[in-house]
Coordinates of C-alpha atoms and ligand atoms in Angstrom, one line a residue:
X1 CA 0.0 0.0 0.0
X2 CA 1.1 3.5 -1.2
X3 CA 1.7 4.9 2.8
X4 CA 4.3 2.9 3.8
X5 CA 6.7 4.2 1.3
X6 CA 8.3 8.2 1.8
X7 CA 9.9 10.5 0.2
X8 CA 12.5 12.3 2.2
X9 CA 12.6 16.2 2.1
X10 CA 16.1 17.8 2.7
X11 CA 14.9 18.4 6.4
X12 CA 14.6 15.1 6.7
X13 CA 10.7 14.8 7.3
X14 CA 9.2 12.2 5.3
X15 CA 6.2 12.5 3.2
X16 CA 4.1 9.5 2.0
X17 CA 4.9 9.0 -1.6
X18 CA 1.6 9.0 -3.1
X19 CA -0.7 11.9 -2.6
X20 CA -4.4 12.6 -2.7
X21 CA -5.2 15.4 -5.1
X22 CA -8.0 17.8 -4.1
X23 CA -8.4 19.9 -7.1
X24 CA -11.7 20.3 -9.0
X25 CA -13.2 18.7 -5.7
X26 CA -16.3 20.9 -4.5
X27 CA -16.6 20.9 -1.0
X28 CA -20.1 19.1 -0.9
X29 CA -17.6 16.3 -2.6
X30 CA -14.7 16.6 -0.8
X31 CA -15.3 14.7 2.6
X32 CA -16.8 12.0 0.9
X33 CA -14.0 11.8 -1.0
X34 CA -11.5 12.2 1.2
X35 CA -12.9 9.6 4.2
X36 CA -13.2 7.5 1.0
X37 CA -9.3 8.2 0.3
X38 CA -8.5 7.3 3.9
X39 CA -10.2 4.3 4.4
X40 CA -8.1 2.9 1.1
X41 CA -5.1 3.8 3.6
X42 CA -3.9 7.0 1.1
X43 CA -2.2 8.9 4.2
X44 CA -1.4 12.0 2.6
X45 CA -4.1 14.5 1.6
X46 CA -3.0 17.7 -0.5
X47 CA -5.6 20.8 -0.6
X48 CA -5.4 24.4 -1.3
X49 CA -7.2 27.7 -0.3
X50 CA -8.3 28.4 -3.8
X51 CA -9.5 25.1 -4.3
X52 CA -12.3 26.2 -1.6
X53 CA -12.3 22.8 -0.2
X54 CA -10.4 22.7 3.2
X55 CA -13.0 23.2 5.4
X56 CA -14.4 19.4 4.5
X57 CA -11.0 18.0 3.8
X58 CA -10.4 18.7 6.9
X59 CA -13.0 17.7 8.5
X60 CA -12.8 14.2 7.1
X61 CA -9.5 14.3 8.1
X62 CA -10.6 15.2 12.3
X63 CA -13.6 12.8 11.6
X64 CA -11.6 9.7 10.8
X65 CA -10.0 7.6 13.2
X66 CA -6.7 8.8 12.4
X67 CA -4.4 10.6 14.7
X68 CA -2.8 14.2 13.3
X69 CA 0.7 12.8 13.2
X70 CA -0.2 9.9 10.8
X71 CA -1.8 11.8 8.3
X72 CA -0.1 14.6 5.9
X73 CA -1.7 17.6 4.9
X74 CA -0.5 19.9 2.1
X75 CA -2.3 23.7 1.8
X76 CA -1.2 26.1 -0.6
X77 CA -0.9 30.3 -0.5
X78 CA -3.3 31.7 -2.9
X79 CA -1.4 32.8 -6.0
X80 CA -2.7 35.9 -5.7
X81 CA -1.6 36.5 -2.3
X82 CA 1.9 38.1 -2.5
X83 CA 4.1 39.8 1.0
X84 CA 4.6 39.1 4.3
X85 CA 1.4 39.9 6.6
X86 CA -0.7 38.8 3.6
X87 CA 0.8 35.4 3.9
X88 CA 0.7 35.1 7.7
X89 CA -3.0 35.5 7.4
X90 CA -3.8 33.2 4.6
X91 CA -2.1 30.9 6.5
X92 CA -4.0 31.5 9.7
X93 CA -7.1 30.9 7.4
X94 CA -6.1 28.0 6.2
X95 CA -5.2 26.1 9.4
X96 CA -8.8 27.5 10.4
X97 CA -10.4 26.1 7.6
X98 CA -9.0 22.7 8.1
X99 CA -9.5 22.8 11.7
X100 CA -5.5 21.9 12.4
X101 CA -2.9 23.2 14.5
X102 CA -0.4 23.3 12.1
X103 CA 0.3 21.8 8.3
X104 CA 2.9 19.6 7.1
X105 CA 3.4 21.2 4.0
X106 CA 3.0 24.7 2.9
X107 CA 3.2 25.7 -1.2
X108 CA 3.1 29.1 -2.6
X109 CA 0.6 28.4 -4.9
X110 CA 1.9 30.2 -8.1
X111 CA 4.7 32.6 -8.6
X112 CA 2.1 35.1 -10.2
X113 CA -1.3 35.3 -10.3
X114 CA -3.8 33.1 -12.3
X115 CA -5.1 35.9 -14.3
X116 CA -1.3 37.3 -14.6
X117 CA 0.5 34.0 -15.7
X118 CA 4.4 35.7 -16.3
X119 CA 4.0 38.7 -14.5
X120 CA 7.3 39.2 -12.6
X121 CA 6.5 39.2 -9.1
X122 CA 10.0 38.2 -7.9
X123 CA 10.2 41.0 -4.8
X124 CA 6.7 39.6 -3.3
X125 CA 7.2 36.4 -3.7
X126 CA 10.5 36.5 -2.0
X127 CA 8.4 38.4 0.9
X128 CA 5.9 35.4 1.6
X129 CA 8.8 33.4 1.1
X130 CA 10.1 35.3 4.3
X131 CA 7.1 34.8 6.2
X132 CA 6.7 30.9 5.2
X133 CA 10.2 30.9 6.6
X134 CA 9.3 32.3 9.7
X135 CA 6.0 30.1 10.4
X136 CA 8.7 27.0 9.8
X137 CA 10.7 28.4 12.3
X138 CA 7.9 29.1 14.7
X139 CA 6.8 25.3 14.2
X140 CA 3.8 25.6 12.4
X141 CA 4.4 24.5 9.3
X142 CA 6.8 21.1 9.0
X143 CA 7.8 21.8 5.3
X144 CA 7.8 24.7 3.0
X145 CA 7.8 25.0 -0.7
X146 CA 6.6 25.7 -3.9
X147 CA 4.0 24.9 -7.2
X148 CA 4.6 25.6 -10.7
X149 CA 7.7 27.4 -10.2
X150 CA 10.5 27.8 -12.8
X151 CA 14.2 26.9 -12.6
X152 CA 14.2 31.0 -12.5
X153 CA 11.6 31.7 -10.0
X154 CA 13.4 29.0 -7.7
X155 CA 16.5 30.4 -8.1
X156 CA 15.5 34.1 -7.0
X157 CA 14.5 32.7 -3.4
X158 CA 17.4 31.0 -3.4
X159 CA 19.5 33.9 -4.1
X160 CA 17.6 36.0 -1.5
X161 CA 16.2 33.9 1.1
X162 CA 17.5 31.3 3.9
X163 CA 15.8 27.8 3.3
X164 CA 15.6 26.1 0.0
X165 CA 12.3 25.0 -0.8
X166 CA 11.8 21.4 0.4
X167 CA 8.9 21.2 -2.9
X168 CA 8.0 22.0 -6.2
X169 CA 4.3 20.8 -7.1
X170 CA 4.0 21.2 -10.9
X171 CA 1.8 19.3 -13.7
X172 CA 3.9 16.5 -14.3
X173 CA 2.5 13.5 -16.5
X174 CA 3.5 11.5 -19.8
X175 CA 4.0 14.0 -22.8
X176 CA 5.2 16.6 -20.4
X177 CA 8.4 14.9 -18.4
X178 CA 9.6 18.5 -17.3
X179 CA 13.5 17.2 -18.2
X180 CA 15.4 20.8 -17.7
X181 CA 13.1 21.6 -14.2
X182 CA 13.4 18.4 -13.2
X183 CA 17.0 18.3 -13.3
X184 CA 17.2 21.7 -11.5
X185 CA 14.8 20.6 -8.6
X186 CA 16.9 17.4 -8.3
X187 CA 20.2 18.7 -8.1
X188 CA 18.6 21.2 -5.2
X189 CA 17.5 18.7 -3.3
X190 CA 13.6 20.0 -3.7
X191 CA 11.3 16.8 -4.1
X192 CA 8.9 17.6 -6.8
X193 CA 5.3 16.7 -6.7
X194 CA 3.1 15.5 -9.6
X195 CA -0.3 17.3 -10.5
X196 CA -2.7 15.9 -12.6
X197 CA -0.4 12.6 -13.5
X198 CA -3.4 11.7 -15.3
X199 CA -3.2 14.8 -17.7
X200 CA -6.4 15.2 -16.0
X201 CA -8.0 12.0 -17.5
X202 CA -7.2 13.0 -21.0
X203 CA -4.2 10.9 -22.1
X204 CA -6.3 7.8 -20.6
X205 CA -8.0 6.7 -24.2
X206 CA -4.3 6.8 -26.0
X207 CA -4.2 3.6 -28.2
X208 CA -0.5 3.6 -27.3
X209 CA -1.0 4.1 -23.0
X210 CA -3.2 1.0 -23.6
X211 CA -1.4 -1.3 -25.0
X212 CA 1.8 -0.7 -22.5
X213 CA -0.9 -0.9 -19.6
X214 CA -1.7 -4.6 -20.6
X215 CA 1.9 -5.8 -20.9
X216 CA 2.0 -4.6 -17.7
X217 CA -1.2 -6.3 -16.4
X218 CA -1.9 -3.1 -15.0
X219 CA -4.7 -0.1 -15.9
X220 CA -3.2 3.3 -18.4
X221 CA -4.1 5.5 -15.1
X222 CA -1.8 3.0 -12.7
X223 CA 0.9 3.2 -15.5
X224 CA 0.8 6.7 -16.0
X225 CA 1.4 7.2 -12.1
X226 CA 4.2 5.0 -11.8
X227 CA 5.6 6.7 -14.7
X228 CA 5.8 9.8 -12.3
X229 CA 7.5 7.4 -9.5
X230 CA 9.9 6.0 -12.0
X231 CA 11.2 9.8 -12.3
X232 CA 11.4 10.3 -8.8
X233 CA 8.5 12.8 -8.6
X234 CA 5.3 12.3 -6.5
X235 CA 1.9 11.9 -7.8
X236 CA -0.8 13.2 -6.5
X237 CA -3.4 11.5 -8.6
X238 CA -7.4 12.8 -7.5
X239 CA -11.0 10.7 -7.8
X240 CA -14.2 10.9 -6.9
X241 CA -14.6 7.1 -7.5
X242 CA -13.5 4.5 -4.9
X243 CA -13.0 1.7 -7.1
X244 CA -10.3 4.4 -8.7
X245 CA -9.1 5.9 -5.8
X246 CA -8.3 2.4 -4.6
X247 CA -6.6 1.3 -8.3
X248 CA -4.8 4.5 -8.5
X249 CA -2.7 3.5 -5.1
X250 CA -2.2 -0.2 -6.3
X251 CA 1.8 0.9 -7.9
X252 CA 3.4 -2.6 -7.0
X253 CA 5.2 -2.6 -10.3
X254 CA 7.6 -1.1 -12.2
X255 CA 8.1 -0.1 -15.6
X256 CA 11.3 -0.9 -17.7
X257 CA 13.6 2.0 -18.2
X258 CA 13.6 1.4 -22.0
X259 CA 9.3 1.6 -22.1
X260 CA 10.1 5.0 -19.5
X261 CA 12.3 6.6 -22.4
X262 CA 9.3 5.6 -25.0
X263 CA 6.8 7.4 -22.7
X264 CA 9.4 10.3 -22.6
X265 CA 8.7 10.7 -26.6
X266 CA 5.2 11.3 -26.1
X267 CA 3.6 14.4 -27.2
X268 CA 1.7 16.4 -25.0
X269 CA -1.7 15.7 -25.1
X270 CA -2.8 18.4 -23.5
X271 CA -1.4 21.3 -25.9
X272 CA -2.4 19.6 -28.9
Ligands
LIG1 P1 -13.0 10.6 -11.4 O1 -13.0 11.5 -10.3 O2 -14.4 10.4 -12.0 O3 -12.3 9.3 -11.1 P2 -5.6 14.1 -12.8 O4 -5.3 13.4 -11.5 O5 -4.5 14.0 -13.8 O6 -6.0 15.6 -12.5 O7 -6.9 13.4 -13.4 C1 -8.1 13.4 -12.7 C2 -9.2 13.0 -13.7 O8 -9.0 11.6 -14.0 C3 -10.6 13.0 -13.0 O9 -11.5 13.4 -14.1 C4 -10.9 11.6 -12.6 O10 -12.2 11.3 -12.6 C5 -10.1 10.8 -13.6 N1 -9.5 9.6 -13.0 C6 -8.9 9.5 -11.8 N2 -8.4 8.2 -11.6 C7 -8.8 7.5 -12.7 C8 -8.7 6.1 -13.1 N3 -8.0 5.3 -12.3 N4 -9.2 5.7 -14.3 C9 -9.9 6.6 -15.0 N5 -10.1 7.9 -14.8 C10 -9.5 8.4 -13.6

C-alpha cells in the first residue's frame, strides 16, 4: 500500500509517496472523498485555499479515526496573495479552515497570479517566502515549498532567502516529463510533486498508454502514475470514484527504463 513508502525532504521529514489530489473537488464532494481516500489507507491529503475545499478535507481528516501525526496535509498560499502579513493571514485561514494546529506542508501556490501568468512578481514572492520561513521556524508549518515554479523563480528565493524550498508541485504527467526543471529541482534537493499525473484523464484513451498498460497487467491510469515514480517525482493522482481511488494506489510494479524513455517521446496531449 502506497503509505508505507516516503519521500525524504532535505529536512529530513518524510512525506508519504503517493498523494491525494484535491483539485476540482467541491466541498459538498470533498469529505466524501477524502474519508473515502483514507479508508483505502492514502495517508497524505494535498488541498489548497483556492480550491475552496479545506473546510471538508479537513473535516474528514478530524472525523476519521486517524491521529494528526499519521496523516499529511499539504495547503497552498493563494497565488494571488503576495508579501509578508498577507501570507501570515492566509495561513491562519487556512489552518482554520482545516481545523488543524499546524500543516505539514505549505506551497506558494503560483509565482504570479492566475489571471497574470508571467507577470514578474519576484520581490513579493521572496516576501511570503520570508514569512513561510518564519511560520517553519515558529513550528507551524513542518515543510515549506513551492507549485509551478521555474528553474528561474526558484532560483530568486534561493538567491535572497534562507531555506531552499523542500517542494516543487508542478503538472507533471507523460508528454510533459519537465527534463530541464526536473534536473534543476533534483540537483537542489527539492522533491517535486506531480499534479494531474493523469493529464487530467485525458491521455487515458491513448491507443499507445493502452497497449503498454496490458503488458503490464496493469490499468493506463496505474501506469501513467508510476511513470511519475519512476522519475522520482510524486503523484498526486485525484478521484471521486473509490474503485479508482483504490486502483490508482495499487503501484506494486515497475516499468522498464527502455518503455520510460518511450513514454518520454510522447507528445503532449494536452497542448495539442
Ligand atoms: P473521477 O474523479 O471520476 O475518477 P488528474 O489526477 O490528472 O488531474 O486526473 C483526474 C481525472 O482523471 C478526473 O477526471 C478523474 O475522474 C479521472 N480519473 C482518476 N483516476 C482514474 C482512473 N483510475 N481511471 C480513469 N479515470 C480516472
Amino acid at each position: 500500500m502506497a503509505n508505507d513508502r516516503f519521500f525524504t525532504f532535505h529536512n529530513g521529514v518524510k512525506i508519504p509517496d503517493i498523494g491525494f489530489g484535491t483539485w476540482q473537488i467541491p466541498n459538498e464532494e470533498a469529505y466524501a472523498a477524502v474519508t473515502t481516500a483514507l479508508k483505502n489507507g492514502y495517508t497524505h491529503i494535498d488541498t489548497a485555499l483556492a480550491y475552496q475545499n479545506e473546510e471538508n478535507v479537513g473535516k474528514a481528516i478530524r472525523d476519521f479515526d486517524i491521529s494528526r501525526e499519521n496523516v499529511f496535509i499539504t495547503s497552498k498560499l493563494p497565488a494571488q496573495t503576495k508579501g509578508y502579513d498577507v501570507t501570515l493571514e492566509a495561513f491562519e485561514e487556512t489552518i482554520s479552515n482545516l481545523g488543524v494546529e499546524y500543516l505539514d506542508l505549505y506551497l506558494i501556490h503560483a509565482p504570479w497570479p492566475w489571471d497574470e501568468i508571467g507577470k514578474d512578481c519576484t520581490e513579493s514572492n521572496i516576501e511570503s517566502w520570508k514569512a513561510m520561513e518564519k511560520l517553519y521556524k515558529d513550528g507551524k508549518i513542518r515543510a515549506i515549498g513551492v507549485s509551478n515554479f521555474s528553474e528561474s523563480d526558484i532560483q530568486a528565493l534561493l538567491d535572497a532567502c534562507d531555506i531552499v524550498p523542500m517542494a516543487n508541485q508542478i503538472p507533471f504527467y507523460i508528454g510533459r516529463d519537465q527534463a530541464g526543471l526536473l534536473q534543476f529541482c533534483k540537483h537542489h534537493n527539492i522533491i517535486v510533486e506531480a499534479y494531474s499525473p493523469l493529464a487530467t484523464g485525458q491521455i487515458l484513451d491513448s491507443a499507445e498508454i493502452k497497449e503498454m498498460a496490458a503488458k503490464y497487467s496493469v490499468t493506463p491510469a496505474q501506469l501513467c502514475i508510476r511513470y511519475c515514480l519512476e522519475h522520482g517525482t510524486l503523484p498526486l493522482p485525484k478521484s471521486t470514484n473509490e474503485a479508482r481511488i483504490i486502483e490508482n494506489s495499487q503501484l506494486d510494479f515497475s516499468i522498464s527504463p527502455e518503455d520510460v524513455e518511450k513514454l518520454d517521446a510522447f507528445e503532449d496531449v494536452r497542448s495539442k
